[in-house]
Amino acid sequence: MMKTLKIEETEYNRSRNEILEKSKNWEFRCCLDPEKMIAYDNFLKRVSKDKVIVDLGSGNGVMGYLALQYGAKKVICIDYDAKSIPVIEANLKDYIDEGKVEVHHLDAINDSLDCIKDADYIVHEIFGHNVHDELIADISQNI
């Protein structure tokens, strides 16, 4: 017989879940998934050195930041949400000033992606997860 694990609801869990539910910041939610973040960290550590990395759906720029930490020659951050652009620019300001980061406000399905023609790798925080919700299949046809 299978047992059901019941997690006791505490005030901490209740308030944390309310904050997450109100949050429109998916990047924050994604950062709370340690297995996924460790996997991306390991991947970027392995491949970033002296490469051009595209952070597609950059959000807050966390993937681009990791790539830069591991020696990326250049990072191209792309997001369709205009509210994300100043966040990326603030988070990666020093690298932008050094000429290591480009930030583009683009619709990856309909706009030209000529800016990524020299990319070595394209990362997206949820490749393999929510492929249809994030329109990854449609975006892939435009790359």
mmCIF file of C-alpha atoms in Angstrom:
data_model
loop_
_atom_site.group_PDB
_atom_site.id
_atom_site.type_symbol
_atom_site.label_atom_id
_atom_site.label_comp_id
_atom_site.label_asym_id
_atom_site.label_seq_id
_atom_site.Cartn_x
_atom_site.Cartn_y
_atom_site.Cartn_z
ATOM 1 C CA MET A 1 0.000 0.000 0.000
ATOM 2 C CA MET A 2 1.346 3.419 -0.987
ATOM 3 C CA LYS A 3 1.652 5.975 1.764
ATOM 4 C CA THR A 4 0.873 9.609 1.200
ATOM 5 C CA LEU A 5 3.324 12.056 2.673
ATOM 6 C CA LYS A 6 1.556 14.929 4.324
ATOM 7 C CA ILE A 7 3.604 18.081 4.716
ATOM 8 C CA GLU A 8 2.523 20.142 7.655
ATOM 9 C CA GLU A 9 1.481 23.613 6.622
ATOM 10 C CA THR A 10 3.315 26.208 8.642
ATOM 11 C CA GLU A 11 3.059 29.973 8.650
ATOM 12 C CA TYR A 12 6.443 30.088 6.883
ATOM 13 C CA ASN A 13 5.288 27.768 4.086
ATOM 14 C CA ARG A 14 1.979 29.596 3.754
ATOM 15 C CA SER A 15 3.592 33.049 3.463
ATOM 16 C CA ARG A 16 6.311 31.779 1.104
ATOM 17 C CA ASN A 17 3.739 30.210 -1.200
ATOM 18 C CA GLU A 18 1.619 33.369 -1.189
ATOM 19 C CA ILE A 19 4.646 35.427 -2.200
ATOM 20 C CA LEU A 20 5.484 33.008 -5.014
ATOM 21 C CA GLU A 21 1.908 32.936 -6.253
ATOM 22 C CA LYS A 22 1.799 36.726 -6.410
ATOM 23 C CA SER A 23 5.180 36.878 -8.129
ATOM 24 C CA LYS A 24 5.228 37.422 -11.863
ATOM 25 C CA ASN A 25 8.975 36.885 -11.746
ATOM 26 C CA TRP A 26 9.399 33.380 -13.143
ATOM 27 C CA GLU A 27 13.164 33.757 -12.987
ATOM 28 C CA PHE A 28 12.929 34.013 -9.210
ATOM 29 C CA ARG A 29 10.830 30.869 -9.115
ATOM 30 C CA CYS A 30 13.288 29.032 -11.383
ATOM 31 C CA CYS A 31 16.185 29.976 -9.103
ATOM 32 C CA LEU A 32 14.392 28.157 -6.282
ATOM 33 C CA ASP A 33 14.862 24.834 -8.098
ATOM 34 C CA PRO A 34 18.314 23.770 -6.865
ATOM 35 C CA GLU A 35 18.710 20.695 -9.078
ATOM 36 C CA LYS A 36 18.032 22.706 -12.203
ATOM 37 C CA MET A 37 20.283 25.592 -11.182
ATOM 38 C CA ILE A 38 23.108 23.186 -10.299
ATOM 39 C CA ALA A 39 22.712 21.494 -13.689
ATOM 40 C CA TYR A 40 22.871 24.829 -15.529
ATOM 41 C CA ASP A 41 25.793 25.941 -13.391
ATOM 42 C CA ASN A 42 27.687 22.741 -14.230
ATOM 43 C CA PHE A 43 26.868 23.055 -17.923
ATOM 44 C CA LEU A 44 27.947 26.695 -18.119
ATOM 45 C CA LYS A 45 31.097 25.944 -16.143
ATOM 46 C CA ARG A 46 31.978 23.276 -18.715
ATOM 47 C CA VAL A 47 31.235 25.186 -21.940
ATOM 48 C CA SER A 48 31.452 28.961 -21.394
ATOM 49 C CA LYS A 49 35.195 29.649 -21.525
ATOM 50 C CA ASP A 50 35.963 31.914 -24.521
ATOM 51 C CA LYS A 51 32.518 31.281 -26.078
ATOM 52 C CA VAL A 52 29.595 33.451 -27.144
ATOM 53 C CA ILE A 53 26.571 32.480 -25.063
ATOM 54 C CA VAL A 54 22.993 33.539 -25.764
ATOM 55 C CA ASP A 55 20.719 33.817 -22.735
ATOM 56 C CA LEU A 56 17.333 33.483 -24.432
ATOM 57 C CA GLY A 57 14.456 34.676 -22.287
ATOM 58 C CA SER A 58 17.035 36.255 -20.060
ATOM 59 C CA GLY A 59 14.635 37.600 -17.433
ATOM 60 C CA ASN A 60 17.042 38.789 -14.759
ATOM 61 C CA GLY A 61 20.215 37.708 -16.585
ATOM 62 C CA VAL A 62 21.192 34.887 -14.231
ATOM 63 C CA MET A 63 22.290 32.493 -16.994
ATOM 64 C CA GLY A 64 24.324 35.215 -18.679
ATOM 65 C CA TYR A 65 25.896 36.086 -15.358
ATOM 66 C CA LEU A 66 26.923 32.480 -14.762
ATOM 67 C CA ALA A 67 28.396 32.228 -18.270
ATOM 68 C CA LEU A 68 30.436 35.380 -17.656
ATOM 69 C CA GLN A 69 31.645 34.048 -14.322
ATOM 70 C CA TYR A 70 32.961 31.002 -16.169
ATOM 71 C CA GLY A 71 34.833 32.995 -18.793
ATOM 72 C CA ALA A 72 32.387 33.614 -21.630
ATOM 73 C CA LYS A 73 33.883 35.911 -24.241
ATOM 74 C CA LYS A 74 30.485 37.516 -24.787
ATOM 75 C CA VAL A 75 26.875 37.088 -23.639
ATOM 76 C CA ILE A 76 23.817 38.116 -25.624
ATOM 77 C CA CYS A 77 20.727 38.533 -23.450
ATOM 78 C CA ILE A 78 17.362 38.492 -25.195
ATOM 79 C CA ASP A 79 13.959 39.027 -23.624
ATOM 80 C CA TYR A 80 10.596 40.012 -25.059
ATOM 81 C CA ASP A 81 9.369 41.534 -21.775
ATOM 82 C CA ALA A 82 10.306 45.218 -21.708
ATOM 83 C CA LYS A 83 10.270 45.153 -17.892
ATOM 84 C CA SER A 84 13.144 42.653 -17.897
ATOM 85 C CA ILE A 85 15.523 44.825 -19.923
ATOM 86 C CA PRO A 86 16.402 47.346 -17.169
ATOM 87 C CA VAL A 87 16.762 44.458 -14.698
ATOM 88 C CA ILE A 88 19.259 42.702 -16.968
ATOM 89 C CA GLU A 89 21.078 45.973 -17.580
ATOM 90 C CA ALA A 90 21.336 46.690 -13.859
ATOM 91 C CA ASN A 91 22.460 43.166 -12.969
ATOM 92 C CA LEU A 92 25.090 42.993 -15.716
ATOM 93 C CA LYS A 93 26.088 46.685 -15.821
ATOM 94 C CA ASP A 94 29.816 46.134 -15.263
ATOM 95 C CA TYR A 95 29.972 43.537 -18.040
ATOM 96 C CA ILE A 96 27.964 45.785 -20.386
ATOM 97 C CA ASP A 97 30.430 48.601 -19.668
ATOM 98 C CA GLU A 98 33.278 46.219 -20.572
ATOM 99 C CA GLY A 99 31.566 45.353 -23.879
ATOM 100 C CA LYS A 100 30.998 41.727 -22.898
ATOM 101 C CA VAL A 101 27.182 41.867 -22.876
ATOM 102 C CA GLU A 102 24.559 42.882 -25.426
ATOM 103 C CA VAL A 103 20.966 43.248 -24.255
ATOM 104 C CA HIS A 104 18.144 42.994 -26.802
ATOM 105 C CA HIS A 105 14.414 43.541 -26.372
ATOM 106 C CA LEU A 106 13.160 41.123 -29.039
ATOM 107 C CA ASP A 107 10.300 38.793 -29.813
ATOM 108 C CA ALA A 108 12.274 35.610 -30.509
ATOM 109 C CA ILE A 109 9.471 34.199 -32.657
ATOM 110 C CA ASN A 110 8.829 37.144 -34.965
ATOM 111 C CA ASP A 111 11.894 39.407 -34.842
ATOM 112 C CA SER A 112 15.157 38.812 -36.655
ATOM 113 C CA LEU A 113 17.716 36.997 -34.533
ATOM 114 C CA ASP A 114 20.726 38.065 -36.600
ATOM 115 C CA CYS A 115 22.338 39.236 -33.357
ATOM 116 C CA ILE A 116 22.962 35.592 -32.380
ATOM 117 C CA LYS A 117 24.540 34.399 -35.633
ATOM 118 C CA ASP A 118 27.967 34.041 -33.974
ATOM 119 C CA ALA A 119 26.656 32.205 -30.891
ATOM 120 C CA ASP A 120 28.366 29.069 -29.698
ATOM 121 C CA TYR A 121 25.586 28.082 -27.292
ATOM 122 C CA ILE A 122 22.005 29.152 -26.621
ATOM 123 C CA VAL A 123 20.699 28.637 -23.110
ATOM 124 C CA HIS A 124 17.189 29.074 -21.871
ATOM 125 C CA GLU A 125 16.316 28.536 -18.264
ATOM 126 C CA ILE A 126 13.560 26.071 -18.998
ATOM 127 C CA PHE A 127 14.632 24.116 -22.084
ATOM 128 C CA GLY A 128 13.037 20.717 -21.619
ATOM 129 C CA HIS A 129 10.344 22.050 -19.311
ATOM 130 C CA ASN A 130 7.231 23.962 -20.354
ATOM 131 C CA VAL A 131 8.304 23.730 -23.983
ATOM 132 C CA HIS A 132 4.840 24.675 -25.198
ATOM 133 C CA ASP A 133 4.088 27.260 -22.519
ATOM 134 C CA GLU A 134 7.340 29.067 -23.248
ATOM 135 C CA LEU A 135 6.886 28.704 -27.024
ATOM 136 C CA ILE A 136 10.296 27.050 -27.333
ATOM 137 C CA ALA A 137 9.256 25.020 -30.379
ATOM 138 C CA ASP A 138 8.115 28.192 -32.174
ATOM 139 C CA ILE A 139 11.256 30.094 -31.183
ATOM 140 C CA SER A 140 13.459 27.210 -32.350
ATOM 141 C CA GLN A 141 12.021 27.549 -35.846
ATOM 142 C CA ASN A 142 13.212 31.190 -35.931
ATOM 143 C CA ILE A 143 16.800 30.409 -34.911
#
